[in-house]
């Protein structure tokens, strides 16, 4: 009798693993927000769903919030908002974003240190390469993003390659 119970338990564990692993690998995965870079939109400590499936069915659009590996080589995944699309000219002037010279309306943006002059306040214009994106955090003065990234030699790394994007943020749980 105990062999049957143990067999059922083992079967249920394998069934659960057989469902959860493919689901997390190809469809949806939980993500945790470790920093304040996306506040107030996504507060620190919140848990999100990273939708991997939608990324295969539709183009990434300006305003999408994505999960990705940064171009700096860091292992930890980041969550940021897509600002510049492939082929666009992006410029930052006095904490304001311009796409092809036109100011971008960004009601979600916060500047907690508005009076301070920060490294990411002035940039470009820079041209977003094909298959790449320019991303910024909503909490601009506290975000490690496209306006700030550098490689080990100090060269600027402005863009997230499409292949580094894991998925789209689809909700808080």
mmCIF file of C-alpha atoms in Angstrom:
data_model
loop_
_atom_site.group_PDB
_atom_site.id
_atom_site.type_symbol
_atom_site.label_atom_id
_atom_site.label_comp_id
_atom_site.label_asym_id
_atom_site.label_seq_id
_atom_site.Cartn_x
_atom_site.Cartn_y
_atom_site.Cartn_z
ATOM 1 C CA UNK A 1 0.000 0.000 0.000
ATOM 2 C CA UNK A 2 2.826 2.405 0.852
ATOM 3 C CA UNK A 3 4.475 1.653 -2.493
ATOM 4 C CA UNK A 4 1.299 2.855 -4.253
ATOM 5 C CA UNK A 5 1.220 6.105 -2.204
ATOM 6 C CA UNK A 6 4.914 6.692 -2.870
ATOM 7 C CA UNK A 7 4.382 5.980 -6.571
ATOM 8 C CA UNK A 8 1.478 8.456 -6.732
ATOM 9 C CA UNK A 9 3.505 11.100 -4.927
ATOM 10 C CA UNK A 10 6.437 10.589 -7.284
ATOM 11 C CA UNK A 11 4.074 10.755 -10.276
ATOM 12 C CA UNK A 12 2.549 14.043 -9.022
ATOM 13 C CA UNK A 13 5.983 15.571 -8.441
ATOM 14 C CA UNK A 14 7.141 14.605 -11.931
ATOM 15 C CA UNK A 15 3.868 15.858 -13.447
ATOM 16 C CA UNK A 16 4.223 19.213 -11.657
ATOM 17 C CA UNK A 17 7.856 19.536 -12.785
ATOM 18 C CA UNK A 18 6.813 18.563 -16.322
ATOM 19 C CA UNK A 19 4.305 21.419 -16.340
ATOM 20 C CA UNK A 20 6.200 24.110 -14.399
ATOM 21 C CA UNK A 21 9.584 23.823 -16.150
ATOM 22 C CA UNK A 22 8.284 24.327 -19.715
ATOM 23 C CA UNK A 23 5.872 27.010 -18.496
ATOM 24 C CA UNK A 24 8.721 28.998 -16.873
ATOM 25 C CA UNK A 25 11.082 28.387 -19.774
ATOM 26 C CA UNK A 26 8.825 29.436 -22.658
ATOM 27 C CA UNK A 27 5.647 31.120 -21.411
ATOM 28 C CA UNK A 28 5.740 33.059 -18.133
ATOM 29 C CA UNK A 29 8.196 33.488 -15.272
ATOM 30 C CA UNK A 30 8.032 35.294 -11.921
ATOM 31 C CA UNK A 31 10.423 38.256 -11.540
ATOM 32 C CA UNK A 32 11.293 40.291 -8.431
ATOM 33 C CA UNK A 33 12.001 44.074 -8.453
ATOM 34 C CA UNK A 34 15.202 44.679 -6.411
ATOM 35 C CA UNK A 35 15.714 48.440 -7.041
ATOM 36 C CA UNK A 36 13.792 51.720 -7.111
ATOM 37 C CA UNK A 37 14.570 52.425 -10.786
ATOM 38 C CA UNK A 38 10.973 51.820 -11.949
ATOM 39 C CA UNK A 39 9.170 53.568 -9.089
ATOM 40 C CA UNK A 40 6.407 54.581 -8.766
ATOM 41 C CA UNK A 41 5.200 52.293 -11.581
ATOM 42 C CA UNK A 42 6.833 49.167 -10.099
ATOM 43 C CA UNK A 43 7.724 49.535 -6.395
ATOM 44 C CA UNK A 44 10.765 47.797 -4.862
ATOM 45 C CA UNK A 45 10.081 44.275 -3.678
ATOM 46 C CA UNK A 46 7.111 43.632 -5.942
ATOM 47 C CA UNK A 47 6.800 40.371 -7.823
ATOM 48 C CA UNK A 48 5.938 40.497 -11.522
ATOM 49 C CA UNK A 49 5.095 38.142 -14.335
ATOM 50 C CA UNK A 50 7.553 38.115 -17.252
ATOM 51 C CA UNK A 51 5.595 37.144 -20.381
ATOM 52 C CA UNK A 52 7.966 35.357 -22.754
ATOM 53 C CA UNK A 53 5.361 34.135 -25.221
ATOM 54 C CA UNK A 54 4.104 37.572 -26.358
ATOM 55 C CA UNK A 55 7.644 38.515 -27.314
ATOM 56 C CA UNK A 56 7.538 35.891 -30.052
ATOM 57 C CA UNK A 57 4.148 37.051 -31.393
ATOM 58 C CA UNK A 58 4.458 40.841 -31.524
ATOM 59 C CA UNK A 59 6.975 43.635 -31.966
ATOM 60 C CA UNK A 60 8.393 45.495 -28.993
ATOM 61 C CA UNK A 61 6.828 48.964 -28.751
ATOM 62 C CA UNK A 62 7.797 52.225 -27.103
ATOM 63 C CA UNK A 63 6.457 52.214 -23.565
ATOM 64 C CA UNK A 64 6.712 48.438 -23.097
ATOM 65 C CA UNK A 65 8.342 47.386 -19.836
ATOM 66 C CA UNK A 66 10.839 44.628 -20.526
ATOM 67 C CA UNK A 67 12.988 42.126 -18.615
ATOM 68 C CA UNK A 68 16.513 41.736 -20.032
ATOM 69 C CA UNK A 69 20.183 41.033 -19.408
ATOM 70 C CA UNK A 70 22.077 44.363 -19.484
ATOM 71 C CA UNK A 71 24.816 44.979 -22.079
ATOM 72 C CA UNK A 72 27.295 45.635 -19.253
ATOM 73 C CA UNK A 73 27.678 41.890 -18.679
ATOM 74 C CA UNK A 74 26.013 41.881 -15.257
ATOM 75 C CA UNK A 75 24.260 38.620 -14.421
ATOM 76 C CA UNK A 76 21.228 40.136 -12.719
ATOM 77 C CA UNK A 77 18.264 40.796 -14.986
ATOM 78 C CA UNK A 78 16.904 44.321 -15.244
ATOM 79 C CA UNK A 79 13.424 45.757 -15.733
ATOM 80 C CA UNK A 80 13.130 49.039 -17.699
ATOM 81 C CA UNK A 81 10.822 50.886 -20.087
ATOM 82 C CA UNK A 82 11.526 50.901 -23.842
ATOM 83 C CA UNK A 83 12.086 54.494 -25.001
ATOM 84 C CA UNK A 84 13.986 54.276 -28.293
ATOM 85 C CA UNK A 85 13.202 51.816 -31.090
ATOM 86 C CA UNK A 86 15.530 50.514 -33.830
ATOM 87 C CA UNK A 87 16.483 53.295 -36.274
ATOM 88 C CA UNK A 88 15.376 56.160 -34.026
ATOM 89 C CA UNK A 89 17.484 59.109 -32.902
ATOM 90 C CA UNK A 90 17.350 59.526 -29.098
ATOM 91 C CA UNK A 91 18.539 62.571 -27.213
ATOM 92 C CA UNK A 92 18.374 63.591 -23.537
ATOM 93 C CA UNK A 93 18.414 67.315 -22.803
ATOM 94 C CA UNK A 94 17.966 68.588 -19.252
ATOM 95 C CA UNK A 95 16.251 65.352 -18.137
ATOM 96 C CA UNK A 96 13.843 65.399 -21.104
ATOM 97 C CA UNK A 97 13.762 62.721 -23.852
ATOM 98 C CA UNK A 98 13.622 63.661 -27.533
ATOM 99 C CA UNK A 99 12.943 61.194 -30.351
ATOM 100 C CA UNK A 100 14.021 62.541 -33.768
ATOM 101 C CA UNK A 101 14.188 65.995 -32.128
ATOM 102 C CA UNK A 102 10.596 65.897 -30.803
ATOM 103 C CA UNK A 103 9.954 65.871 -27.033
ATOM 104 C CA UNK A 104 8.480 62.606 -25.781
ATOM 105 C CA UNK A 105 5.401 62.786 -23.524
ATOM 106 C CA UNK A 106 6.239 60.656 -20.475
ATOM 107 C CA UNK A 107 3.628 60.982 -17.697
ATOM 108 C CA UNK A 108 5.149 57.981 -15.855
ATOM 109 C CA UNK A 109 8.564 59.665 -15.331
ATOM 110 C CA UNK A 110 9.770 60.809 -11.907
ATOM 111 C CA UNK A 111 12.795 63.026 -11.120
ATOM 112 C CA UNK A 112 13.466 62.798 -7.385
ATOM 113 C CA UNK A 113 16.647 64.874 -7.750
ATOM 114 C CA UNK A 114 15.307 67.400 -10.274
ATOM 115 C CA UNK A 115 17.598 70.219 -9.114
ATOM 116 C CA UNK A 116 20.792 68.156 -9.458
ATOM 117 C CA UNK A 117 22.804 67.817 -12.662
ATOM 118 C CA UNK A 118 23.363 64.068 -13.175
ATOM 119 C CA UNK A 119 25.380 62.058 -15.688
ATOM 120 C CA UNK A 120 22.325 60.715 -17.524
ATOM 121 C CA UNK A 121 20.603 64.101 -17.921
ATOM 122 C CA UNK A 122 22.394 65.009 -21.175
ATOM 123 C CA UNK A 123 23.012 62.528 -23.959
ATOM 124 C CA UNK A 124 23.272 62.291 -27.691
ATOM 125 C CA UNK A 125 21.680 62.351 -30.010
ATOM 126 C CA UNK A 126 22.422 58.643 -30.507
ATOM 127 C CA UNK A 127 21.062 56.387 -33.240
ATOM 128 C CA UNK A 128 19.449 53.140 -32.035
ATOM 129 C CA UNK A 129 20.901 50.273 -34.102
ATOM 130 C CA UNK A 130 18.809 47.590 -35.793
ATOM 131 C CA UNK A 131 17.632 44.856 -33.413
ATOM 132 C CA UNK A 132 18.384 47.060 -30.357
ATOM 133 C CA UNK A 133 16.479 49.285 -27.940
ATOM 134 C CA UNK A 134 17.170 52.324 -25.759
ATOM 135 C CA UNK A 135 15.692 51.819 -22.266
ATOM 136 C CA UNK A 136 15.241 54.019 -19.208
ATOM 137 C CA UNK A 137 13.821 53.559 -15.726
ATOM 138 C CA UNK A 138 10.745 55.568 -14.758
ATOM 139 C CA UNK A 139 12.602 56.874 -11.691
ATOM 140 C CA UNK A 140 15.192 58.550 -13.917
ATOM 141 C CA UNK A 141 17.504 59.972 -11.266
ATOM 142 C CA UNK A 142 17.852 56.572 -9.557
ATOM 143 C CA UNK A 143 18.091 54.309 -12.618
ATOM 144 C CA UNK A 144 21.035 52.357 -14.025
ATOM 145 C CA UNK A 145 20.006 52.346 -17.691
ATOM 146 C CA UNK A 146 20.861 53.259 -21.297
ATOM 147 C CA UNK A 147 21.788 56.795 -20.262
ATOM 148 C CA UNK A 148 24.550 55.523 -17.949
ATOM 149 C CA UNK A 149 25.964 52.139 -19.047
ATOM 150 C CA UNK A 150 29.667 51.736 -19.773
ATOM 151 C CA UNK A 151 31.896 48.742 -20.441
ATOM 152 C CA UNK A 152 35.074 47.922 -18.464
ATOM 153 C CA UNK A 153 37.116 50.361 -20.592
ATOM 154 C CA UNK A 154 34.649 53.215 -20.015
ATOM 155 C CA UNK A 155 33.034 53.080 -23.474
ATOM 156 C CA UNK A 156 29.338 53.942 -23.544
ATOM 157 C CA UNK A 157 26.845 51.094 -24.038
ATOM 158 C CA UNK A 158 23.535 52.696 -24.873
ATOM 159 C CA UNK A 159 21.445 49.842 -26.208
ATOM 160 C CA UNK A 160 19.846 46.533 -25.267
ATOM 161 C CA UNK A 161 20.177 43.950 -28.063
ATOM 162 C CA UNK A 162 16.921 42.184 -28.952
ATOM 163 C CA UNK A 163 18.512 38.810 -28.171
ATOM 164 C CA UNK A 164 19.072 39.954 -24.533
ATOM 165 C CA UNK A 165 15.376 40.608 -23.918
ATOM 166 C CA UNK A 166 13.713 37.864 -21.921
ATOM 167 C CA UNK A 167 10.111 39.071 -21.957
ATOM 168 C CA UNK A 168 7.507 41.743 -21.273
ATOM 169 C CA UNK A 169 6.243 42.659 -17.810
ATOM 170 C CA UNK A 170 2.575 41.636 -17.631
ATOM 171 C CA UNK A 171 1.407 42.222 -14.116
ATOM 172 C CA UNK A 172 2.128 42.339 -10.417
ATOM 173 C CA UNK A 173 1.255 39.485 -8.099
#
